[in-house]
Short mmCIF file of C-alpha atoms and ligand atoms in Angstrom, two decimals:
data_model
loop_
_atom_site.label_atom_id
_atom_site.label_comp_id
_atom_site.label_asym_id
_atom_site.label_seq_id
_atom_site.Cartn_x
_atom_site.Cartn_y
_atom_site.Cartn_z
CA MET A 1 176.11 162.99 193.43
CA ARG A 2 172.61 162.63 192.06
CA THR A 3 170.01 159.87 192.10
CA GLN A 4 166.28 159.55 191.51
CA VAL A 5 165.37 158.10 194.92
CA LEU A 6 167.73 158.53 197.85
CA ILE A 7 167.12 155.81 200.43
CA VAL A 8 168.31 156.40 204.00
CA GLY A 9 168.89 153.07 205.83
CA ALA A 10 169.94 149.64 204.53
CA GLY A 11 167.66 147.57 206.77
CA PRO A 12 164.99 145.38 205.17
CA SER A 13 162.81 148.39 204.19
CA GLY A 14 165.55 150.31 202.41
CA LEU A 15 167.05 147.29 200.66
CA LEU A 16 163.70 145.92 199.49
CA LEU A 17 162.62 149.33 198.19
CA GLY A 18 165.93 149.64 196.32
CA GLN A 19 165.45 146.25 194.71
CA LEU A 20 161.83 146.86 193.62
CA LEU A 21 162.72 150.26 192.14
CA HIS A 22 165.77 148.85 190.38
CA ARG A 23 163.58 146.25 188.65
CA ALA A 24 161.39 149.09 187.41
CA GLY A 25 164.42 150.96 186.04
CA ILE A 26 164.53 153.63 188.76
CA ASP A 27 167.92 154.72 190.18
CA THR A 28 168.51 154.60 193.89
CA LEU A 29 171.36 155.31 196.24
CA ILE A 30 171.34 153.96 199.79
CA LEU A 31 173.04 155.70 202.72
CA GLU A 32 173.63 153.47 205.76
CA ARG A 33 175.12 154.64 209.03
CA GLN A 34 176.52 151.22 209.99
CA SER A 35 178.76 148.74 208.19
CA GLY A 36 177.16 145.95 206.12
CA GLU A 37 178.59 143.43 208.57
CA HIS A 38 176.88 145.18 211.50
CA VAL A 39 173.51 145.25 209.70
CA LEU A 40 173.79 141.50 209.04
CA THR A 41 174.54 140.53 212.62
CA ARG A 42 171.48 142.20 214.19
CA ILE A 43 169.19 139.35 215.23
CA ARG A 44 165.57 140.42 214.91
CA ALA A 45 162.36 139.10 213.40
CA GLY A 46 161.73 135.54 212.20
CA VAL A 47 158.21 135.17 210.77
CA LEU A 48 157.22 136.25 207.23
CA GLU A 49 153.61 136.67 206.18
CA PRO A 50 152.82 135.11 202.78
CA GLY A 51 152.42 138.63 201.35
CA THR A 52 155.97 139.53 202.43
CA ALA A 53 157.36 136.36 200.84
CA GLU A 54 155.47 137.21 197.62
CA LEU A 55 156.97 140.70 197.60
CA MET A 56 160.44 139.14 197.92
CA ASP A 57 159.54 136.99 194.87
CA GLU A 58 158.45 140.10 192.96
CA ALA A 59 161.76 141.73 193.86
CA GLY A 60 163.54 138.70 192.36
CA VAL A 61 165.04 137.62 195.69
CA GLY A 62 162.64 134.87 196.76
CA ALA A 63 164.59 131.77 195.65
CA ARG A 64 166.45 131.05 198.89
CA LEU A 65 163.53 131.80 201.18
CA ARG A 66 161.35 129.43 199.12
CA ALA A 67 164.05 126.73 199.33
CA GLU A 68 165.15 127.17 202.94
CA GLY A 69 162.27 128.94 204.72
CA LEU A 70 160.18 126.70 206.96
CA VAL A 71 156.48 126.65 206.08
CA HIS A 72 154.42 126.83 209.29
CA ASP A 73 150.76 125.88 209.01
CA GLY A 74 150.05 126.64 212.65
CA PHE A 75 151.43 127.69 216.01
CA ALA A 76 150.50 127.02 219.63
CA LEU A 77 149.26 129.17 222.47
CA ALA A 78 150.37 127.55 225.74
CA ILE A 79 148.24 128.75 228.62
CA ASP A 80 149.53 127.94 232.08
CA GLY A 81 151.05 124.66 230.89
CA VAL A 82 148.37 123.52 228.41
CA ARG A 83 149.05 123.84 224.66
CA HIS A 84 146.32 124.83 222.17
CA ARG A 85 147.16 124.59 218.47
CA ILE A 86 146.04 127.44 216.18
CA ASP A 87 145.58 125.79 212.78
CA LEU A 88 146.40 128.72 210.50
CA ARG A 89 145.81 126.78 207.31
CA ALA A 90 142.35 125.53 208.29
CA LEU A 91 141.27 128.85 209.83
CA THR A 92 142.36 131.06 206.91
CA GLY A 93 141.40 128.98 203.90
CA GLY A 94 144.86 127.58 203.23
CA ARG A 95 147.34 130.30 204.25
CA SER A 96 150.49 129.73 206.26
CA VAL A 97 153.57 131.74 207.35
CA LEU A 98 157.27 131.23 206.61
CA VAL A 99 159.92 131.07 209.30
CA TYR A 100 162.97 132.77 207.76
CA GLY A 101 165.19 135.13 209.74
CA GLN A 102 165.41 138.85 209.08
CA THR A 103 169.18 138.43 208.81
CA GLU A 104 168.63 136.10 205.84
CA VAL A 105 166.12 138.49 204.20
CA THR A 106 168.73 141.23 204.55
CA ARG A 107 171.54 139.00 203.26
CA ASP A 108 169.53 138.04 200.13
CA LEU A 109 168.71 141.68 199.41
CA MET A 110 172.29 142.85 199.99
CA SER A 111 173.66 140.16 197.63
CA ALA A 112 171.15 141.09 194.91
CA ARG A 113 172.07 144.76 195.26
CA ALA A 114 175.78 144.02 195.08
CA GLU A 115 175.28 141.73 192.05
CA ALA A 116 173.37 144.44 190.23
CA GLY A 117 176.19 146.88 191.03
CA LEU A 118 173.86 149.33 192.78
CA PRO A 119 175.41 151.97 195.03
CA THR A 120 175.23 151.73 198.83
CA LEU A 121 177.35 153.99 201.02
CA TYR A 122 177.98 152.13 204.28
CA ASP A 123 179.54 153.78 207.36
CA ALA A 124 177.94 157.08 206.30
CA ALA A 125 178.38 159.53 209.21
CA GLU A 126 176.53 162.76 210.04
CA VAL A 127 173.66 162.02 207.63
CA ARG A 128 171.40 165.07 207.23
CA ILE A 129 168.46 165.59 204.89
CA ALA A 130 167.19 168.97 203.71
CA ASP A 131 164.67 170.78 201.52
CA PHE A 132 162.37 167.77 201.20
CA ASP A 133 159.41 170.13 201.26
CA THR A 134 160.68 171.65 197.98
CA GLU A 135 161.31 170.31 194.47
CA ARG A 136 165.00 169.81 195.30
CA PRO A 137 165.50 167.51 198.25
CA HIS A 138 169.07 166.59 199.13
CA ALA A 139 171.23 164.98 201.77
CA HIS A 140 174.69 165.47 203.22
CA CYS A 141 176.94 162.94 204.87
CA VAL A 142 180.58 162.11 205.53
CA VAL A 143 182.08 158.91 204.10
CA ASN A 144 185.75 158.02 204.69
CA GLY A 145 186.35 161.55 205.91
CA ALA A 146 184.94 163.14 202.73
CA ALA A 147 181.83 165.35 202.82
CA ILE A 148 179.26 164.33 200.19
CA ARG A 149 176.09 165.98 198.92
CA ILE A 150 173.44 163.90 197.19
CA ASP A 151 170.58 165.46 195.21
CA ALA A 152 167.46 163.43 194.53
CA ASP A 153 163.88 163.62 193.28
CA PHE A 154 162.63 161.91 196.45
CA ILE A 155 163.98 160.74 199.82
CA ALA A 156 162.80 157.48 201.40
CA GLY A 157 163.32 157.47 205.18
CA CYS A 158 163.92 153.76 205.86
CA ASP A 159 166.25 154.48 208.77
CA GLY A 160 164.43 152.82 211.65
CA PHE A 161 163.04 154.16 214.91
CA HIS A 162 166.21 156.10 215.87
CA GLY A 163 166.88 157.43 212.38
CA VAL A 164 167.40 160.97 211.17
CA CYS A 165 164.49 161.26 208.70
CA ARG A 166 161.49 161.38 211.05
CA ALA A 167 163.55 163.59 213.38
CA SER A 168 164.09 166.08 210.52
CA VAL A 169 160.37 166.76 210.09
CA PRO A 170 159.20 169.88 211.95
CA ALA A 171 157.60 168.75 215.22
CA ASP A 172 154.33 170.60 214.53
CA ALA A 173 153.86 168.68 211.26
CA LEU A 174 153.83 165.30 213.05
CA ARG A 175 151.39 163.62 215.37
CA LEU A 176 152.93 160.88 217.52
CA PHE A 177 151.05 158.05 219.24
CA GLU A 178 152.92 155.93 221.75
CA LYS A 179 152.49 153.25 224.39
CA VAL A 180 155.47 151.89 226.30
CA TYR A 181 154.97 148.53 228.05
CA PRO A 182 156.40 147.88 231.52
CA PHE A 183 158.34 144.83 230.31
CA GLY A 184 160.79 143.73 227.63
CA TRP A 185 161.81 140.51 225.88
CA LEU A 186 165.09 138.82 226.66
CA GLY A 187 166.02 136.82 223.54
CA LEU A 188 168.53 133.97 223.16
CA LEU A 189 169.73 132.32 219.96
CA SER A 190 171.42 128.90 220.12
CA ASP A 191 172.47 126.04 217.86
CA THR A 192 170.09 123.59 219.51
CA PRO A 193 167.04 121.83 218.01
CA PRO A 194 163.73 123.67 218.72
CA VAL A 195 161.42 122.19 221.40
CA SER A 196 158.63 121.86 218.83
CA ASP A 197 158.15 121.92 215.05
CA GLU A 198 155.87 124.96 215.47
CA LEU A 199 156.20 128.20 217.43
CA ILE A 200 154.82 128.24 220.98
CA TYR A 201 153.58 131.52 222.48
CA GLY A 202 153.28 130.79 226.20
CA ARG A 203 151.48 132.57 229.01
CA HIS A 204 152.66 131.70 232.51
CA PRO A 205 152.40 133.31 235.97
CA ARG A 206 156.19 133.89 235.84
CA GLY A 207 155.85 135.69 232.49
CA PHE A 208 155.42 135.22 228.75
CA THR A 209 157.72 132.96 226.71
CA LEU A 210 158.13 132.43 222.98
CA CYS A 211 159.77 129.33 221.52
CA SER A 212 160.79 130.11 217.95
CA MET A 213 163.45 128.88 215.57
CA ARG A 214 165.59 129.70 212.57
CA SER A 215 166.10 126.12 211.30
CA PRO A 216 165.71 122.52 212.55
CA THR A 217 169.02 122.98 214.38
CA ARG A 218 168.80 126.61 215.51
CA SER A 219 166.40 127.91 218.17
CA ARG A 220 165.31 131.40 219.19
CA TYR A 221 163.70 131.78 222.62
CA TYR A 222 162.29 134.84 224.38
CA LEU A 223 161.35 135.52 228.03
CA GLN A 224 159.23 138.40 229.32
CA VAL A 225 161.42 140.33 231.79
CA PRO A 226 160.86 143.56 233.75
CA LEU A 227 162.26 146.68 232.05
CA THR A 228 164.76 147.00 234.89
CA GLU A 229 166.55 143.74 233.91
CA ARG A 230 170.06 143.88 232.45
CA VAL A 231 171.31 141.26 230.00
CA GLN A 232 174.60 140.95 231.97
CA HIS A 233 172.60 139.48 234.83
CA TRP A 234 171.37 136.61 232.66
CA SER A 235 173.92 133.82 232.32
CA ASP A 236 172.95 131.13 229.80
CA ASP A 237 172.23 128.78 232.71
CA ARG A 238 169.88 131.27 234.33
CA PHE A 239 168.05 131.76 231.01
CA TRP A 240 167.60 128.03 230.38
CA GLU A 241 166.43 127.40 233.94
CA GLU A 242 163.84 130.19 233.78
CA LEU A 243 162.65 129.06 230.35
CA ARG A 244 162.22 125.48 231.54
CA ARG A 245 160.09 126.64 234.48
CA ARG A 246 157.72 128.48 232.15
CA LEU A 247 157.32 125.76 229.48
CA ASP A 248 154.54 123.15 229.31
CA PRO A 249 155.72 119.72 230.53
CA GLU A 250 156.25 118.22 227.04
CA ALA A 251 158.26 121.22 225.83
CA ALA A 252 160.29 121.26 229.08
CA ASP A 253 161.13 117.57 228.51
CA ARG A 254 162.25 118.22 224.95
CA LEU A 255 164.30 121.34 225.75
CA VAL A 256 167.91 121.00 224.59
CA THR A 257 170.20 123.69 226.01
CA GLY A 258 173.54 124.93 224.72
CA PRO A 259 175.75 128.02 224.60
CA SER A 260 174.06 131.21 223.39
CA LEU A 261 175.11 132.72 220.07
CA GLU A 262 173.38 135.98 220.96
CA LYS A 263 171.44 137.36 223.91
CA SER A 264 169.75 140.76 224.13
CA ILE A 265 166.83 142.62 225.70
CA ALA A 266 164.32 144.52 223.54
CA PRO A 267 161.89 146.94 225.19
CA LEU A 268 158.26 146.68 224.00
CA ARG A 269 156.64 149.70 222.44
CA SER A 270 153.68 150.67 220.26
CA PHE A 271 154.37 153.83 218.23
CA VAL A 272 152.94 155.54 215.15
CA ALA A 273 153.96 158.82 213.51
CA GLU A 274 151.36 160.47 211.29
CA PRO A 275 151.47 161.32 208.45
CA MET A 276 154.09 159.20 206.67
CA ARG A 277 154.86 161.70 203.88
CA PHE A 278 156.05 165.33 203.91
CA GLY A 279 156.44 166.73 200.42
CA ARG A 280 159.15 164.60 198.83
CA LEU A 281 160.10 162.66 201.97
CA PHE A 282 158.46 159.30 202.70
CA LEU A 283 158.83 157.36 205.96
CA ALA A 284 158.66 153.56 205.76
CA GLY A 285 158.99 150.72 208.28
CA ASP A 286 160.29 151.32 211.80
CA ALA A 287 161.03 154.97 210.94
CA ALA A 288 157.26 155.53 211.04
CA HIS A 289 155.91 152.88 213.42
CA ILE A 290 156.84 150.26 216.00
CA VAL A 291 154.76 147.31 217.23
CA PRO A 292 155.48 145.07 220.20
CA PRO A 293 156.89 141.85 218.69
CA THR A 294 154.20 139.45 219.95
CA GLY A 295 152.30 139.32 216.64
CA ALA A 296 155.48 139.14 214.49
CA LYS A 297 154.32 142.19 212.54
CA GLY A 298 157.30 144.64 212.52
CA LEU A 299 159.14 143.33 209.50
CA ASN A 300 155.91 142.52 207.66
CA LEU A 301 154.58 146.05 208.08
CA ALA A 302 157.86 147.41 206.78
CA ALA A 303 157.35 145.24 203.68
CA SER A 304 153.79 146.44 203.07
CA ASP A 305 154.87 150.11 203.37
CA VAL A 306 157.56 149.39 200.80
CA ARG A 307 155.05 147.73 198.49
CA TYR A 308 152.86 150.89 198.52
CA LEU A 309 155.86 153.21 198.20
CA SER A 310 157.41 151.33 195.28
CA GLN A 311 154.04 151.30 193.49
CA ALA A 312 153.62 155.05 194.05
CA LEU A 313 157.10 155.89 192.76
CA ILE A 314 156.86 153.54 189.76
CA GLU A 315 153.50 155.10 188.85
CA HIS A 316 155.05 158.55 189.17
CA TYR A 317 157.99 157.79 186.86
CA ARG A 318 155.99 155.75 184.32
CA GLU A 319 152.79 157.72 184.16
CA ARG A 320 153.67 161.05 185.76
CA SER A 321 150.85 160.29 188.17
CA GLN A 322 150.73 161.85 191.64
CA ALA A 323 147.91 159.63 192.92
CA GLY A 324 150.00 156.92 194.61
CA ILE A 325 152.21 159.55 196.22
CA ASP A 326 149.22 161.45 197.56
CA HIS A 327 147.62 158.29 198.97
CA TYR A 328 150.81 156.70 200.30
CA SER A 329 150.40 157.82 203.92
CA SER A 330 146.70 156.97 204.27
CA ARG A 331 147.09 153.58 202.54
CA CYS A 332 149.95 152.64 204.87
CA LEU A 333 148.33 153.96 208.04
CA SER A 334 145.12 152.05 207.47
CA ARG A 335 147.09 148.77 207.49
CA VAL A 336 149.53 149.94 210.17
CA TRP A 337 146.81 150.71 212.71
CA LYS A 338 145.22 147.29 212.23
CA ALA A 339 148.58 145.65 212.91
CA GLU A 340 149.08 148.00 215.90
CA ARG A 341 145.74 146.86 217.26
CA PHE A 342 146.50 143.17 216.77
CA SER A 343 150.01 143.41 218.26
CA TRP A 344 148.75 145.34 221.30
CA TRP A 345 145.90 142.86 221.76
CA LEU A 346 148.07 139.71 221.56
CA THR A 347 150.65 141.35 223.84
CA SER A 348 147.98 142.23 226.42
CA LEU A 349 146.47 138.76 226.17
CA MET A 350 149.68 136.77 226.63
CA HIS A 351 151.86 138.74 229.06
CA ASN A 352 151.84 138.63 232.80
CA VAL A 353 149.89 141.68 233.90
CA ASP A 354 150.46 141.19 237.64
CA GLN A 355 150.98 144.88 238.17
CA GLU A 356 147.53 145.65 236.75
CA PRO A 357 144.35 145.59 238.87
CA ALA A 358 142.77 142.20 239.61
CA PHE A 359 139.82 143.17 237.41
CA GLN A 360 142.16 143.42 234.41
CA ALA A 361 143.63 139.99 235.13
CA ARG A 362 140.16 138.40 235.22
CA LEU A 363 139.28 140.07 231.90
CA GLN A 364 142.46 138.65 230.38
CA GLN A 365 141.52 135.15 231.58
CA ALA A 366 137.97 135.52 230.24
CA GLU A 367 139.25 136.70 226.89
CA LEU A 368 141.62 133.73 226.59
CA ASP A 369 138.81 131.31 227.47
CA TYR A 370 136.62 132.98 224.90
CA VAL A 371 139.22 133.03 222.10
CA LEU A 372 140.17 129.39 222.56
CA GLY A 373 136.53 128.31 222.68
CA SER A 374 135.18 130.31 219.75
CA GLU A 375 135.86 129.42 216.14
CA ALA A 376 134.96 132.97 215.11
CA ALA A 377 137.57 134.40 217.49
CA LEU A 378 140.19 131.86 216.37
CA ARG A 379 139.59 132.92 212.76
CA VAL A 380 140.16 136.56 213.73
CA LEU A 381 143.43 135.61 215.42
CA ALA A 382 144.59 133.46 212.47
CA GLU A 383 143.57 136.01 209.83
CA ASN A 384 145.59 138.72 211.55
CA TYR A 385 148.60 136.45 212.17
CA VAL A 386 148.99 135.47 208.50
CA GLY A 387 148.57 139.14 207.58
CA LEU A 388 145.69 141.33 206.46
CA PRO A 389 145.33 142.04 202.74
CA VAL A 390 147.57 144.68 201.18
P1 FAD B 11 165.67 148.79 210.59
O1 FAD B 11 165.82 147.32 210.47
O2 FAD B 11 165.81 149.40 211.93
O3 FAD B 11 166.72 149.43 209.59
C1 FAD B 11 167.01 150.80 209.60
C2 FAD B 11 168.42 151.01 209.08
O4 FAD B 11 168.70 152.41 209.06
C3 FAD B 11 169.47 150.40 209.98
O5 FAD B 11 170.34 149.60 209.21
C4 FAD B 11 170.17 151.57 210.62
O6 FAD B 11 171.54 151.32 210.91
C5 FAD B 11 169.99 152.63 209.55
N1 FAD B 11 170.07 154.01 210.07
C6 FAD B 11 169.61 154.49 211.26
N2 FAD B 11 169.87 155.78 211.37
C7 FAD B 11 170.52 156.15 210.24
C8 FAD B 11 171.05 157.38 209.80
N3 FAD B 11 170.99 158.49 210.55
N4 FAD B 11 171.65 157.41 208.60
C9 FAD B 11 171.74 156.28 207.82
N5 FAD B 11 171.24 155.08 208.22
C10 FAD B 11 170.65 155.02 209.42
N6 FAD B 11 160.02 142.29 214.59
C11 FAD B 11 159.41 141.13 214.62
O7 FAD B 11 158.48 140.94 213.82
N7 FAD B 11 159.83 140.16 215.50
C12 FAD B 11 160.90 140.36 216.35
O8 FAD B 11 161.28 139.48 217.12
C13 FAD B 11 161.54 141.58 216.34
N8 FAD B 11 162.57 141.82 217.19
C14 FAD B 11 163.15 143.05 217.15
C15 FAD B 11 164.19 143.34 218.03
C16 FAD B 11 164.80 144.61 218.05
C17 FAD B 11 165.94 144.91 219.01
C18 FAD B 11 164.33 145.61 217.15
C19 FAD B 11 164.97 147.00 217.15
C20 FAD B 11 163.30 145.29 216.27
C21 FAD B 11 162.70 144.04 216.27
N9 FAD B 11 161.65 143.72 215.39
C22 FAD B 11 161.05 142.53 215.43
C23 FAD B 11 161.15 144.63 214.43
C24 FAD B 11 161.76 144.40 213.06
O9 FAD B 11 163.07 143.93 213.19
C25 FAD B 11 161.68 145.72 212.37
O10 FAD B 11 160.31 146.04 212.20
C26 FAD B 11 162.42 145.78 211.04
O11 FAD B 11 163.79 145.69 211.26
C27 FAD B 11 162.08 147.07 210.32
O12 FAD B 11 162.94 147.25 209.25
P2 FAD B 11 163.40 148.70 208.82
O13 FAD B 11 164.26 148.47 207.63
O14 FAD B 11 162.22 149.58 208.72
O15 FAD B 11 164.26 149.26 210.03
C1 DHB B 12 160.08 135.61 216.33
C2 DHB B 12 159.84 136.84 216.87
C3 DHB B 12 158.55 137.23 217.11
O1 DHB B 12 158.30 138.42 217.63
C4 DHB B 12 157.49 136.42 216.81
O2 DHB B 12 156.22 136.81 217.10
C5 DHB B 12 157.72 135.19 216.27
C6 DHB B 12 159.03 134.80 216.01
C7 DHB B 12 161.47 135.18 216.09
O3 DHB B 12 162.40 135.95 216.35
O4 DHB B 12 161.66 134.05 215.67
#
C-alpha cells in the first residue's frame, strides 16, 4: 500500500490531521492499534480552547460542537470552602472556552472520515515504522492476520504517550524532560446534573477536586488521590462521600449522586520529548508531550501541534517549500513549554502538598492570596486557560 502521509494513531491528533490534510487534497492512511469502539469509549478531556474549536471548524467538523458544546465564560477556584469566580470573558477581552467531551470530538472526526471514505486500519497489530530518516519511510503491521507494508512520503506519529513512533527514534537523538507527581486523579462520570453551571477547581486539606460536566445532565468529577490508590477500592458511595467532604457548602448541598458510568485513575505527569521531528517522522500530541490535566491543556496542545503540522505539509505539497517542515518542532515546542509551565503551576497551586516542607505550603498559600487579589495575576491565569495564541 502507498499513501502520502501515513498517520499512526486514530486519537484526536491523528483524526484531526487526517481531516485537515484531506480538505487540502492530501492522501492519508491511519493505522490504529485499537478498535474504533475502544477509541470512542475512552473518557478523557472535556474543555476546548476557542482556537481548538476554530480548528475543528476549519476541518469542516465544527457543526455539532457549535450546536451542543457548552460555552463557559468563567470557572471557579474554590479555596478551602470559599468559591472565587474567574471571569474569563472579562479578563481576556471576550474569550471563553467550550465544554465538549473528547469522545464527541473523536466521534465527529471519525464520522467525517468514514463519510469521505478515507482509509483507517483499526485493530492493526505489531505496528513498526522504518527508514523515516531517509526519503522512503514505511511501516509494517498485521491486520486480520495479514502482514501489510505501507510506503509513504511522511509519517505522523499521533500514537499517544505509549505509542511506537517516539520509541522508534534512536535514544541519542531525543532529549526527554519529565516530572512525575506523587498523586493521581480518580475520575467518575455519571448521569446526574452538575453541581454548578461552571467548572469548580477546588483546593482542600483532604485533596484537590474538580467538578466538571459533559452536559446539563451528565457530570464528570475528579478527586486527588495518592498514587498508591486502586480504583477497585473506590465504591461509588465512597467516591460521593469523599467528594462531598471536599466541596464548598453550596456545592455540597447541590450534589446529586448516582451510579457511575465510568471510574478510573490517571497518574499525573509532565513530559516533553525534543525535538518533535526526525527526518520524515513528526510527533504530535501525547506522543511528544504530556501535561498534568489541571489546566485542561492536553487535547488543546494536540490540536495546536496538528495545526502547525497540517500547515507544514500543505505548504510542502502546494509550494514544494521545506520551511514549515523545518520549523515544525521549534514552533510546537515554544507553545508546548508555555502550556507545560501553566499546567505545572496550576497543579502545584491547587493540590494538597502535605508531603512537601512547611515552607512550600506557606508559599502556595501566599501565591493563592496573591493571584486572587491581583487583577494582573488573574489576567495571566485567564489568558493561559483560554489558550495562548497559535
Ligand atoms: P491519544 O488520544 O492517546 O491517541 C493516540 C492513539 O494512538 C490511540 O488511539 C492509541 O490506541 C493509538 N496507538 C497507540 N499506540 C499505537 C501503535 N503502536 N500503533 C497504532 N496506534 C497506536 N486532557 C485534558 O485536557 N483533560 C483531561 O481530563 C484528560 N484526562 C486524561 C486521562 C487519561 C487517562 C489520559 C491518558 C489522557 C488525558 N488527557 C486529558 C489528555 C488528553 O486526553 C490527551 O492529551 C489527548 O488524548 C491527546 O490526543 P492524541 O491523539 O495525541 O493521543
Ligand atoms: C475536565 C478535565 C480537566 O482536566 C479539566 O481541567 C477540566 C475538565 C473534564 O474532564 O471535564
